[in-house]
Short mmCIF file of C-alpha atoms (C1' of nucleotides) in Angstrom, two decimals:
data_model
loop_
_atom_site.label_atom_id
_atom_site.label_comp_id
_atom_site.label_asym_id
_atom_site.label_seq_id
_atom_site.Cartn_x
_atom_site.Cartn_y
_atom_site.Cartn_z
CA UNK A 11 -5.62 -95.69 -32.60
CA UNK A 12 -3.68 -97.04 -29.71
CA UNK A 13 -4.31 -94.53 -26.76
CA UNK A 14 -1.71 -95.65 -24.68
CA UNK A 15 0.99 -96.01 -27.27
CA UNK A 16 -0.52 -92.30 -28.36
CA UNK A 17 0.76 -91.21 -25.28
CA UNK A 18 4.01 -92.26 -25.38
CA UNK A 19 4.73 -90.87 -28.04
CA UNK A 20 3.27 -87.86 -27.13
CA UNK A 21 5.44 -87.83 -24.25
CA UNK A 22 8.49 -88.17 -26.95
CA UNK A 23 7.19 -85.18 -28.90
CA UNK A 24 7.34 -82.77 -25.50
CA UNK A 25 10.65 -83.90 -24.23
CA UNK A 26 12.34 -83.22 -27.91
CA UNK A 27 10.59 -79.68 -27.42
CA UNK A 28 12.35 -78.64 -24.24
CA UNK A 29 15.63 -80.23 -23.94
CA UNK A 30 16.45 -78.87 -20.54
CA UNK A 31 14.82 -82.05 -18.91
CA UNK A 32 11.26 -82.03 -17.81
CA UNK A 33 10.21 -83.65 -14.08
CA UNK A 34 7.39 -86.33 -14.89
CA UNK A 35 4.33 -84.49 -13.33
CA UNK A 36 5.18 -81.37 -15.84
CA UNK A 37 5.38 -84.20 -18.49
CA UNK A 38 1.58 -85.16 -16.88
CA UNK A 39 0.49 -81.87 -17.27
CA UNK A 40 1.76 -81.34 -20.81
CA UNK A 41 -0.18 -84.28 -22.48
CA UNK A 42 -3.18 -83.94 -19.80
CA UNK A 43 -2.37 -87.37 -17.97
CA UNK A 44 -2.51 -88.45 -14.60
CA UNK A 45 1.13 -88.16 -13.20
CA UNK A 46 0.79 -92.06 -12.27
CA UNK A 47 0.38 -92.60 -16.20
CA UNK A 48 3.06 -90.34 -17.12
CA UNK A 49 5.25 -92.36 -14.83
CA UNK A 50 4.35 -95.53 -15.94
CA UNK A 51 5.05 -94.31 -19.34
CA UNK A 52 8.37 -92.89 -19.02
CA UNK A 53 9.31 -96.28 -16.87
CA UNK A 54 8.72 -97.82 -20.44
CA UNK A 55 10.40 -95.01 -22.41
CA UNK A 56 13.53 -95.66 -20.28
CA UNK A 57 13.46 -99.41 -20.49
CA UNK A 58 13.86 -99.09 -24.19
CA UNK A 59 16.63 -96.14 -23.63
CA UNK A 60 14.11 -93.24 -25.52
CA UNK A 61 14.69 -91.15 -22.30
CA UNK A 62 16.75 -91.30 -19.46
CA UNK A 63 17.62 -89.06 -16.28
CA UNK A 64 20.12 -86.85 -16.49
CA UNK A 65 22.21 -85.32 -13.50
CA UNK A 66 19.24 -83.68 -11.81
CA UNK A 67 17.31 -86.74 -12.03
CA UNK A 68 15.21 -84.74 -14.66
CA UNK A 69 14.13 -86.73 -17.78
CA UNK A 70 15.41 -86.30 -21.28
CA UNK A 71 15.43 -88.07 -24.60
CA UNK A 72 17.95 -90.92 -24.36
CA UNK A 73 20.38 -91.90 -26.84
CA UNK A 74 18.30 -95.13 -28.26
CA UNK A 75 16.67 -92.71 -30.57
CA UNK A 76 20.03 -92.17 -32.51
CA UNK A 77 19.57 -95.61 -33.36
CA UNK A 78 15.89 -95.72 -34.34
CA UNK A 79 16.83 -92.69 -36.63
CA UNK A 80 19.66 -93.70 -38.44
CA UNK A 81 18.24 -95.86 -40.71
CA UNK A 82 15.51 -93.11 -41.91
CA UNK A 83 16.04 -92.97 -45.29
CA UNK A 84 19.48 -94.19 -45.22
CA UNK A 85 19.60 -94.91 -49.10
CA UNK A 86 18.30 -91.63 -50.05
CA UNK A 87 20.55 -89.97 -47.32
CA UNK A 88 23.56 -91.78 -48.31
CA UNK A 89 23.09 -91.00 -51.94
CA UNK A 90 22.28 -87.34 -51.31
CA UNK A 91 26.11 -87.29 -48.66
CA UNK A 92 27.81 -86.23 -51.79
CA UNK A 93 26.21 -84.09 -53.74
CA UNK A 94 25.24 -81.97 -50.49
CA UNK A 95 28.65 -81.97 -49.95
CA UNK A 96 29.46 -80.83 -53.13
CA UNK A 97 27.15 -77.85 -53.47
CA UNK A 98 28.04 -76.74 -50.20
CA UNK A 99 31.64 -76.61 -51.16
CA UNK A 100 30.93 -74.94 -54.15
CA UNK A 101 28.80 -72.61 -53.82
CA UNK A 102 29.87 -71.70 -50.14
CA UNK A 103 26.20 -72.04 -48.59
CA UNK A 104 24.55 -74.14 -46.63
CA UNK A 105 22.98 -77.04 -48.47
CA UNK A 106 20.07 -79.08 -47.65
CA UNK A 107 18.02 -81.72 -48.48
CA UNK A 108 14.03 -81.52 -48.04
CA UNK A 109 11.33 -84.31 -48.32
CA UNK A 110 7.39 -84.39 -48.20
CA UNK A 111 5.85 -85.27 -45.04
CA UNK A 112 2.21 -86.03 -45.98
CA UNK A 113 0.34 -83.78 -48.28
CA UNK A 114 1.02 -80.66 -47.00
CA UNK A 115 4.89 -80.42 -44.81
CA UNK A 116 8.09 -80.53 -45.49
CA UNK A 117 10.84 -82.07 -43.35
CA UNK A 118 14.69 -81.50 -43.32
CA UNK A 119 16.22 -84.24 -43.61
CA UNK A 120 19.73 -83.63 -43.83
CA UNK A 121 21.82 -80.31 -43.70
CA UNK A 122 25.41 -79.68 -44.77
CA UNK A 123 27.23 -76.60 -43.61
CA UNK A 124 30.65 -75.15 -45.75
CA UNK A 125 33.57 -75.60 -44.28
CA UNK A 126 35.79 -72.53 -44.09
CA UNK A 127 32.97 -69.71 -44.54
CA UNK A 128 32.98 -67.09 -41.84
CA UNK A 129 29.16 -66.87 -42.00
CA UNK A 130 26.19 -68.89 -43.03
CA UNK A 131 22.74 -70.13 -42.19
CA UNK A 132 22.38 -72.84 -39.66
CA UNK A 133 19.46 -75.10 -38.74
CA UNK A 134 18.73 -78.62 -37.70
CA UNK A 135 17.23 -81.29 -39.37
CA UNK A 136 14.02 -82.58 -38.41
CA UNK A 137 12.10 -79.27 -38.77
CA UNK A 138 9.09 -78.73 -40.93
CA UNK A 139 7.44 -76.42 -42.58
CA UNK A 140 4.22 -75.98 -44.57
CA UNK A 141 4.61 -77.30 -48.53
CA UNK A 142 3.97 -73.84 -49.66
CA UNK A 143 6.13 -71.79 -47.55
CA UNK A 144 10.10 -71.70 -48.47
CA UNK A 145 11.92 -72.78 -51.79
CA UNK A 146 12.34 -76.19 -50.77
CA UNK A 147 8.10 -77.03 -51.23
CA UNK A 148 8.02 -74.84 -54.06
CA UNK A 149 10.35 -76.42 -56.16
CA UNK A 150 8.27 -80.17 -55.47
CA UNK A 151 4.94 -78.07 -55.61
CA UNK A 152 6.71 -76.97 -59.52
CA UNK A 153 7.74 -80.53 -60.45
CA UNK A 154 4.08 -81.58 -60.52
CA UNK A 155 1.13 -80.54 -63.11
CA UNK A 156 0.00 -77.20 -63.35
CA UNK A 157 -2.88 -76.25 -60.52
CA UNK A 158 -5.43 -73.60 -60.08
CA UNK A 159 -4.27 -71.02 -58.12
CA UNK A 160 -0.90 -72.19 -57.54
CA UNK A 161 1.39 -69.00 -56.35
CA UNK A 162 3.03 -67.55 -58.90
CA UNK A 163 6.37 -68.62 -57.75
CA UNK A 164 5.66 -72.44 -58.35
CA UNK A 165 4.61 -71.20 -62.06
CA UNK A 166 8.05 -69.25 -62.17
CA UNK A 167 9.88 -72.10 -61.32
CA UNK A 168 8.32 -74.79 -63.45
CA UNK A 169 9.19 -72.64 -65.69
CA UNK A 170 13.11 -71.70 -64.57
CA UNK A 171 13.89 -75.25 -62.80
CA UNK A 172 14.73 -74.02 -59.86
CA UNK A 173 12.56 -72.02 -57.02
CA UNK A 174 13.55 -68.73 -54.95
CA UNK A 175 11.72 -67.59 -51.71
CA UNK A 176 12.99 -64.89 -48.88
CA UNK A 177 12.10 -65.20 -45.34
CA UNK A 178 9.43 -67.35 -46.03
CA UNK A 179 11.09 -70.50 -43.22
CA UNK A 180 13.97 -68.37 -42.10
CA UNK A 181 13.43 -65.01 -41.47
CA UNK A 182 16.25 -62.87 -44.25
CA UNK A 183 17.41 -65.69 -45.52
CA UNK A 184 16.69 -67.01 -49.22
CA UNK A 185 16.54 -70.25 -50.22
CA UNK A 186 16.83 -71.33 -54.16
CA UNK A 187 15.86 -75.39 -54.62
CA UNK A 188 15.00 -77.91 -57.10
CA UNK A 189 13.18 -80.65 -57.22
CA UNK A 190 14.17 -83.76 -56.95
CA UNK A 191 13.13 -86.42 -59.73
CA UNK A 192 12.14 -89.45 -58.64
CA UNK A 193 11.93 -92.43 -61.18
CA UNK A 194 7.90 -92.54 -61.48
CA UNK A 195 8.10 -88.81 -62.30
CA UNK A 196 7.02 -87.65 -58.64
CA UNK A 197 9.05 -85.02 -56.97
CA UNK A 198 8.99 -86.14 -52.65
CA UNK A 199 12.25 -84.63 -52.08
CA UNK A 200 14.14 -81.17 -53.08
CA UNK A 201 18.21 -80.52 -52.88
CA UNK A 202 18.79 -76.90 -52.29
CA UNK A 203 20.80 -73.55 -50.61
CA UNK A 204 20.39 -71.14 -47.94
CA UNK A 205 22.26 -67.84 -48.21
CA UNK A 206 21.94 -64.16 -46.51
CA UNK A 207 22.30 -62.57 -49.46
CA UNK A 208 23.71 -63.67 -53.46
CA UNK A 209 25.76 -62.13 -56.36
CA UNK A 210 24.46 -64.67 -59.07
CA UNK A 211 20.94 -65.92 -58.85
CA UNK A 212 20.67 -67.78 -61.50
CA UNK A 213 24.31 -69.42 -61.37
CA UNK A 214 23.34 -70.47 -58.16
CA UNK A 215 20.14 -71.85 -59.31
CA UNK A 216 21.68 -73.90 -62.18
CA UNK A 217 24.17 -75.63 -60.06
CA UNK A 218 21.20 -76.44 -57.44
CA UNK A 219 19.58 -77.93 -60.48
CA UNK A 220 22.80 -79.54 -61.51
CA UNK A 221 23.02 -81.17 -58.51
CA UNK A 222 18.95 -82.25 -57.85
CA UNK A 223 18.80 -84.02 -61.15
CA UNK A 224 22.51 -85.76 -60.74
CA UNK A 225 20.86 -86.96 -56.87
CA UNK A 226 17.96 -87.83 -59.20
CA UNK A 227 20.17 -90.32 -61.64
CA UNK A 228 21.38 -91.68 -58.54
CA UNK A 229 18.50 -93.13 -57.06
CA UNK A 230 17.38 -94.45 -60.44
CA UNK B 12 5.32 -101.07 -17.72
CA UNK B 13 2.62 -100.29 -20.11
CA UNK B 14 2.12 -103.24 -22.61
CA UNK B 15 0.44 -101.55 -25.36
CA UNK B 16 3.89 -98.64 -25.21
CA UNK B 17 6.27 -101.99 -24.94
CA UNK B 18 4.75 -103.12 -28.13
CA UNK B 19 4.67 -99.74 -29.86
CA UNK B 20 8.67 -99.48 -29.70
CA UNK B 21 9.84 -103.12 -30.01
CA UNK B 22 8.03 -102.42 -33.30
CA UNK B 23 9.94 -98.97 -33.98
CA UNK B 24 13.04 -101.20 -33.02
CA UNK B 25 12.09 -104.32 -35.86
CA UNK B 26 11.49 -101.80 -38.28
CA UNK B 27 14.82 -100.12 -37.14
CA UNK B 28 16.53 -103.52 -37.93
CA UNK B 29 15.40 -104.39 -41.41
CA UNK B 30 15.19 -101.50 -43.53
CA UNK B 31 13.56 -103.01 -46.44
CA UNK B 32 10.35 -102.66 -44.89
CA UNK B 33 7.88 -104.95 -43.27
CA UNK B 34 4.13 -106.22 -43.74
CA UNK B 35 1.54 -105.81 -40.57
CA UNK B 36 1.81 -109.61 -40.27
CA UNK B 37 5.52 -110.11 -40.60
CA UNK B 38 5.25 -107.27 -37.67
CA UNK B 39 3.16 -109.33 -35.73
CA UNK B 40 5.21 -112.29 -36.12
CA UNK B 41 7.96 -110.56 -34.84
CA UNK B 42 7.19 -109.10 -31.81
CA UNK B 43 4.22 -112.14 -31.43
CA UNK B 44 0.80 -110.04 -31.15
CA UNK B 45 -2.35 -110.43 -32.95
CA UNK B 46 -2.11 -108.75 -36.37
CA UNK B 47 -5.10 -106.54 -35.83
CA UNK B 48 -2.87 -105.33 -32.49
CA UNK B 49 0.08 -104.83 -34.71
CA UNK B 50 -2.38 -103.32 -37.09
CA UNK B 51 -3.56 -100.62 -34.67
CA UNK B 52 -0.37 -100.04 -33.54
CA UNK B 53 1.33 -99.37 -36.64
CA UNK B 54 -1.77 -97.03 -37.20
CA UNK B 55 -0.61 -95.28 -34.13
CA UNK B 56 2.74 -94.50 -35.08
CA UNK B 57 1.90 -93.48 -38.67
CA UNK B 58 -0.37 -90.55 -36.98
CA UNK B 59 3.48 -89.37 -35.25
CA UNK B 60 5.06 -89.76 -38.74
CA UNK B 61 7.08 -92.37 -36.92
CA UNK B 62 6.67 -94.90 -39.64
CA UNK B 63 5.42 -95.07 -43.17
CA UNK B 64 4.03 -97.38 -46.06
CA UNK B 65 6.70 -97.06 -49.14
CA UNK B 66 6.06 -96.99 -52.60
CA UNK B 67 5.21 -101.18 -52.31
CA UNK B 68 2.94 -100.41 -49.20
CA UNK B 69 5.60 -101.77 -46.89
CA UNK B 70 6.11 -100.28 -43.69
CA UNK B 71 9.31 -98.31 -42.81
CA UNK B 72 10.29 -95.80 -40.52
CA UNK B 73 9.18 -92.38 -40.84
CA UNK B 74 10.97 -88.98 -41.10
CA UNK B 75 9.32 -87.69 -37.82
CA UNK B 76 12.30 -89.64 -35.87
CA UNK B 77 15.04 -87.38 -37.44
CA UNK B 78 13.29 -84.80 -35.55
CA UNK B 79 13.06 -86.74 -32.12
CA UNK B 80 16.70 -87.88 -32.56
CA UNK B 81 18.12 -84.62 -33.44
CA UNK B 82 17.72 -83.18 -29.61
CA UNK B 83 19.27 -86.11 -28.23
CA UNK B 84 22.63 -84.71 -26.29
CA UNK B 85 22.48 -81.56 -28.40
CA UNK B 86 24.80 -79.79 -26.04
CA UNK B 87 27.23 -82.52 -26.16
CA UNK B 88 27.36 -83.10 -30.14
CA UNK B 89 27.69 -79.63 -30.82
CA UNK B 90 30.45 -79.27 -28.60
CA UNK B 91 32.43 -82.55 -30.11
CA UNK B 92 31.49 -81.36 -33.69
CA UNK B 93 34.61 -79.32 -34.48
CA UNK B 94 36.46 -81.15 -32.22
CA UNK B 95 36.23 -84.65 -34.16
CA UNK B 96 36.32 -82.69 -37.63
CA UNK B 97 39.76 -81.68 -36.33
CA UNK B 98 40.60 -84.98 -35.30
CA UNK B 99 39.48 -86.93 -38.51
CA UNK B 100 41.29 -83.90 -40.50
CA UNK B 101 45.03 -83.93 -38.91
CA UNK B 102 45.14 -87.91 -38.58
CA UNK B 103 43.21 -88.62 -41.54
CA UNK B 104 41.12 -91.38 -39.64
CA UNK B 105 37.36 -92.06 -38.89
CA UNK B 106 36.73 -90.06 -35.63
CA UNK B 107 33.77 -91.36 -33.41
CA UNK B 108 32.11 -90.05 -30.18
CA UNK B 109 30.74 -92.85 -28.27
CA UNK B 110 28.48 -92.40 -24.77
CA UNK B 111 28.24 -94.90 -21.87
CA UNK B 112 24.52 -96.84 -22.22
CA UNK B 113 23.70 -98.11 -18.65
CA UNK B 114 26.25 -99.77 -17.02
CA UNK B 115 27.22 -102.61 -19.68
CA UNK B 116 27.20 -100.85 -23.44
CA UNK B 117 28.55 -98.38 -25.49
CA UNK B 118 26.83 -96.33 -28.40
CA UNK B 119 28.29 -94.60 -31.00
CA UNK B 120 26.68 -91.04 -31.29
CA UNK B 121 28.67 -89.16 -33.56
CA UNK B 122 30.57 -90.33 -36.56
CA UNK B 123 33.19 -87.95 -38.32
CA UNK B 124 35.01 -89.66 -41.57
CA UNK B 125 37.73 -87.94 -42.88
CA UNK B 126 37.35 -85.62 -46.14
CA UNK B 127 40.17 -86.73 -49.16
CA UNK B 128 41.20 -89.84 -46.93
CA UNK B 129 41.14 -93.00 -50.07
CA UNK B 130 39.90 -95.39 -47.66
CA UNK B 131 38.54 -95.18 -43.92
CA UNK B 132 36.34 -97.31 -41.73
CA UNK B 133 33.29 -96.40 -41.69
CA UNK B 134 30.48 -97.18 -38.96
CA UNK B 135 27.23 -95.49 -38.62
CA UNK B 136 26.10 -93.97 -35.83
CA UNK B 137 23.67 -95.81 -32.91
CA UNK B 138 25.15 -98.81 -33.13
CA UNK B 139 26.59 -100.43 -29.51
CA UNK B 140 29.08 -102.63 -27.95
CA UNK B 141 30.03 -104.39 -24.46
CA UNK B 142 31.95 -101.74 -22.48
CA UNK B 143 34.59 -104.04 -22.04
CA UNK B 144 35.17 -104.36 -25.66
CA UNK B 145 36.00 -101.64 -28.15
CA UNK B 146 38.75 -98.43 -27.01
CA UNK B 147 36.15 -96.36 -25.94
CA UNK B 148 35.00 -98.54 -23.19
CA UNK B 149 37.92 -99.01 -22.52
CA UNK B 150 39.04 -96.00 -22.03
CA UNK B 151 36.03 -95.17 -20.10
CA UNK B 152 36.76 -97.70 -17.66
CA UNK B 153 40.48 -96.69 -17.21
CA UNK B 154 39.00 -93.61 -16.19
CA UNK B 155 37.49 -94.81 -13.24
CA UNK B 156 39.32 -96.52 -10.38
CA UNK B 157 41.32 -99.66 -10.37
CA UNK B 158 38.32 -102.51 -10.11
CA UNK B 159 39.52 -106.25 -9.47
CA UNK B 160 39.86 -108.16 -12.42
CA UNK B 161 39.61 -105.30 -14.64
CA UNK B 162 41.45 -106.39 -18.24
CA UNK B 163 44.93 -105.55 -18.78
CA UNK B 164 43.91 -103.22 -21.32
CA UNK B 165 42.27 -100.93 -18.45
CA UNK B 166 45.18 -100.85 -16.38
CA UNK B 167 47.70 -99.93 -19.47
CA UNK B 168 44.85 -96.87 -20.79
CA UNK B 169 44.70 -95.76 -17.37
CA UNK B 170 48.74 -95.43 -17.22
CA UNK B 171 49.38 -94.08 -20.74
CA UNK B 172 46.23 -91.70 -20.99
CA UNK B 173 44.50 -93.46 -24.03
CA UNK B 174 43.20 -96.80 -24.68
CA UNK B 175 44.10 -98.96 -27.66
CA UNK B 176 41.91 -102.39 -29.29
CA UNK B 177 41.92 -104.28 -32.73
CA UNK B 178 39.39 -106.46 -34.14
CA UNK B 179 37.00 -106.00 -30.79
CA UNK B 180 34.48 -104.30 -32.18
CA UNK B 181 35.07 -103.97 -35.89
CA UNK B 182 37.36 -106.74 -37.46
CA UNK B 183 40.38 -105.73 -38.21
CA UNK B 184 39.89 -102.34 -36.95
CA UNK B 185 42.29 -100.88 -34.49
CA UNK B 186 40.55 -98.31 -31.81
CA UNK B 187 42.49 -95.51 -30.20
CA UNK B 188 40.20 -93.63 -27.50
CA UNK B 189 40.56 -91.47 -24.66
CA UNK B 190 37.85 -90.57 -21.84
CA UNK B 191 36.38 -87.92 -22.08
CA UNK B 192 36.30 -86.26 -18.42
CA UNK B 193 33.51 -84.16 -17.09
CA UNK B 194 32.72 -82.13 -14.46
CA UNK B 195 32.37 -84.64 -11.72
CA UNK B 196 35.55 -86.69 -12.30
CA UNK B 197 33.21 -89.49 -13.99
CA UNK B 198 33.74 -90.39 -17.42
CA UNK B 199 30.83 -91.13 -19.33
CA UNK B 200 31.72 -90.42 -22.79
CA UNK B 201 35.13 -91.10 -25.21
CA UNK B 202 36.18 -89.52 -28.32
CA UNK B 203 38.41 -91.79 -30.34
CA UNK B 204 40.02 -92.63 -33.88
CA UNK B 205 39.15 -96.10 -36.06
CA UNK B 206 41.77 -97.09 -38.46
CA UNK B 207 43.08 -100.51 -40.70
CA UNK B 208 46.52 -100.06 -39.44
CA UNK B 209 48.90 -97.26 -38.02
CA UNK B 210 52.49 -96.26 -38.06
CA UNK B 211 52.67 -94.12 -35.10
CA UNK B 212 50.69 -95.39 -32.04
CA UNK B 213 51.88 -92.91 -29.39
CA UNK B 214 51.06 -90.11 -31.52
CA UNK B 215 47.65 -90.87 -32.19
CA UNK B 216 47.59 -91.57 -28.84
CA UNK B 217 48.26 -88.11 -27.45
CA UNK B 218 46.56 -86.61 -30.43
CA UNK B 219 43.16 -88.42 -29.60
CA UNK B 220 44.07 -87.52 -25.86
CA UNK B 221 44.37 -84.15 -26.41
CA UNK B 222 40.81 -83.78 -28.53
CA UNK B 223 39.28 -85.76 -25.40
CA UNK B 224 40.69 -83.43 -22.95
CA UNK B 225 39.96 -80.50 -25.22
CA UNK B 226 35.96 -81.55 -25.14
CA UNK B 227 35.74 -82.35 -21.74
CA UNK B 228 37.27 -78.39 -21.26
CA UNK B 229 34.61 -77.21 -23.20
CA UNK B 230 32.02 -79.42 -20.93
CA UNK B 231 33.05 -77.35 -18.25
"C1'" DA C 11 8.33 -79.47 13.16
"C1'" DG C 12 5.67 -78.86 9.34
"C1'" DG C 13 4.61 -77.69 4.72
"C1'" DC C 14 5.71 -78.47 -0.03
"C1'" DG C 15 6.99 -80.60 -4.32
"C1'" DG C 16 8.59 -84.42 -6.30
"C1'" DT C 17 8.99 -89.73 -6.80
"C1'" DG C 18 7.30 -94.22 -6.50
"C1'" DT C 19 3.79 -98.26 -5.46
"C1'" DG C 20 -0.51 -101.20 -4.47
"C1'" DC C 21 -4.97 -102.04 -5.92
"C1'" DG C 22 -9.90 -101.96 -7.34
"C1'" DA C 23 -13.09 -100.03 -11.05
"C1'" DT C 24 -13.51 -99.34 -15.73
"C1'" DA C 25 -12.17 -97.89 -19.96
"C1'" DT C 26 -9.08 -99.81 -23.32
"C1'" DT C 27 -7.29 -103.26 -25.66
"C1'" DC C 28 -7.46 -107.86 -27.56
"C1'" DG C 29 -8.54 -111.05 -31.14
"C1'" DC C 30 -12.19 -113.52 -33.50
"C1'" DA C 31 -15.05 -113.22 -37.50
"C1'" DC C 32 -15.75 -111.04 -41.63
"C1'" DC C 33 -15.10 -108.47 -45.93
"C1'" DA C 34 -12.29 -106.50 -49.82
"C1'" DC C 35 -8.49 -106.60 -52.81
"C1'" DC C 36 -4.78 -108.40 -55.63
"C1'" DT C 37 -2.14 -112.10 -58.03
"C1'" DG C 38 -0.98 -116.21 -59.85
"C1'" DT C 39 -2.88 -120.64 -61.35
"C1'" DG C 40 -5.36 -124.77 -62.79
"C1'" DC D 5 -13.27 -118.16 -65.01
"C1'" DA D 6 -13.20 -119.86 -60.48
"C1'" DC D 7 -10.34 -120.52 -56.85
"C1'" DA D 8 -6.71 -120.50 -53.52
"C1'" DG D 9 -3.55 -117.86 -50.88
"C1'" DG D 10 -1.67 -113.77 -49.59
"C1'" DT D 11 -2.28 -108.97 -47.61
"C1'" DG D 12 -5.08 -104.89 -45.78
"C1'" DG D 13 -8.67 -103.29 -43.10
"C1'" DT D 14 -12.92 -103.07 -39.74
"C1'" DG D 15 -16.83 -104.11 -36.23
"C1'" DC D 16 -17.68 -105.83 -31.91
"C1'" DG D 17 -18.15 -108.57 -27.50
"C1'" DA D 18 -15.01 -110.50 -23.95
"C1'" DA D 19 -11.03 -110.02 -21.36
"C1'" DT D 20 -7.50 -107.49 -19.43
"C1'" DA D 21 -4.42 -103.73 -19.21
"C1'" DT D 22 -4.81 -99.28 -17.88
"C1'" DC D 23 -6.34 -95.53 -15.04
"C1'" DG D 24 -6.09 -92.82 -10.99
"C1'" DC D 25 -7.03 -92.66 -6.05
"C1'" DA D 26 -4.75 -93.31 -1.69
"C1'" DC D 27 -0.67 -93.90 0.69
"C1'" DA D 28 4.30 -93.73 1.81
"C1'" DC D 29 8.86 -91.90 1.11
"C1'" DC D 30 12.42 -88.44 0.35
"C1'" DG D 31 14.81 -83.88 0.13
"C1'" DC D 32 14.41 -79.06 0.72
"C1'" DC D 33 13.05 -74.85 2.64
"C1'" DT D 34 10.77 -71.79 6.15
#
DNA sequence: AGGCGGTGTGCGATATTCGCACCACCTGTG
DNA sequence: CACAGGTGGTGCGAATATCGCACACCGCCT
């Protein structure tokens, strides 16, 4: 492993944490550099526009990034536009779109608000959040065999189609997801909802599922 | 500059550019290291889930950039959000936020396309241009003061309010922009419209004024 | 003036990286 | 079946890029 390069990226990592701008010897002391090495590291940060200053000469992330991050996933993401769209529309909740990170996270990859509802759940892409926590995991935990002391809520939804959790990645709010199939018969990724609260569970769950295995046909 | 960092990101920025994913050695080729550096380096930025193998072992970019990118002008973006939706809605065009990069370019960091519209232009997002090319720079430039030489372009935007190019960036495409002003009196930033062809200039004109004013407002 | 906190820059010591040599694996081929 | 040619991965000594001290500068406040 690269130390230097570790660093950088490091130093990537803390600035996306505190957006207000950091100066570059609090950057030092947040990845236990010497401020010399922090500088010399930002100097290359900005030279590839992955930070810049901003009006108080403090340092941010820079717009470069949008570029390195657009094409993450663009076929999936493109595919999954759509039907994201779709569900939101219809069912009036925010929809998302959840894939494995390693063994044991999963990352939001893409989230679609409704338009025209007073209220509903909000968050960015990008987070994470253990496999086994929220519907999302569940529902690509489900999609695979049967395992000893699974949680009873991956059985449940093996057996349904779709998962349900409460409060397990946003505290009050449920989300209901399914997995969804890839062509080798591994589950990476999961389409699903976020609500406050629901009149139909399993309505909602069946259109979730509707719309995981019609992403599914997509990608082949 | 650090080296070993340099040669971390020109190989995020590689990956960035073919999408189809890479070997180690077709890495090394292309930014011209040793193949054990590339090697070590690629190591590096699996660790930060900044790149990945894919289902042929290839490399790609990872997930973990979604969540670096997704800080990147927060403020701004959710500010312009409702503002382009608007926009794209009432003329039924692509709606784009670019921001000033350095002193030369232009980068596109928000892309709205318009819902029900049968056919748009469509550009993703991260992508840049000369300043002097493209409405938005142009309209950026009009904002400032009257600079010798400047294109005629300039000097009409900075009369009428908005800034108007075809086939500059985009072939074919016709830009509308305005500048977006903030606090200072500087200009750093333009919201603007892409479409194939118009009927009523002056009116999208004013209209993509008015949604440029309207965000700078909301700047403060 | 003087202290303080931040930024930026040479430069020598040394820890880090470089890149050769080597091994393992897979695949197509004579 | 042996072999060539491609990729992936790993020790390890030599070379070099990095580290971090020392110094200078700047703006701000007391």
């Amino acid at each position: 492993m690269s130390k230097t390069l570790h660093h950088g990226l490091l130093l990537l990592r803390v600035l996306s944490e505190q957006q207000q701008g950091l100066t570059v010897s609090e950057l030092a002391d947040a990845i236990s550099v010497h401020r010399t090495v922090a500088h010399r590291l930002v100097r290359t940060l900005e030279a590839h526009q992955l930070c810049r200053r901003d009006h108080q000469r403090r340092i941010v992330l820079g717009t470069g990034l949008v570029s390195l991050a657009e094409p993450v996933q663009q076929d999936l993401r493109a595919l999954a536009r759509p039907v994201l769209d779709e569900l939101a529309e219809s069912t009036g909740a925010t929809a998302h779109l959840l894939v494995q990170e390693g063994v044991t996270q999963m990352r939001a990859l893409m989230v679609v608000e409704p338009r025209g509802a007073l209220v509903h759940v909000s968050f960015r892409p990008g987070q994470t959040h253990p496999i086994e926590q929220g519907s999302g995991g569940v529902a690509v935990l489900a999609h695979g065999p049967y395992r000893e002391g699974e949680r009873a809520e991956v059985t449940e939804a093996r057996a349904k189609g779709y998962a349900v959790t409460t409060g397990e990645v946003i505290p009050a709010v449920t989300g209901v997801s399914a997995a969804v199939p890839s062509g080798n018969g591994t589950a990476a990724a999961s389409i699903g909802v976020s609500v406050f609260e629901y009149t139909d569970l399993d309505q909602l769950g069946t259109r979730v599922a509707r719309a995981a295995r019609s992403l599914g046909e997509l990608l082949g």
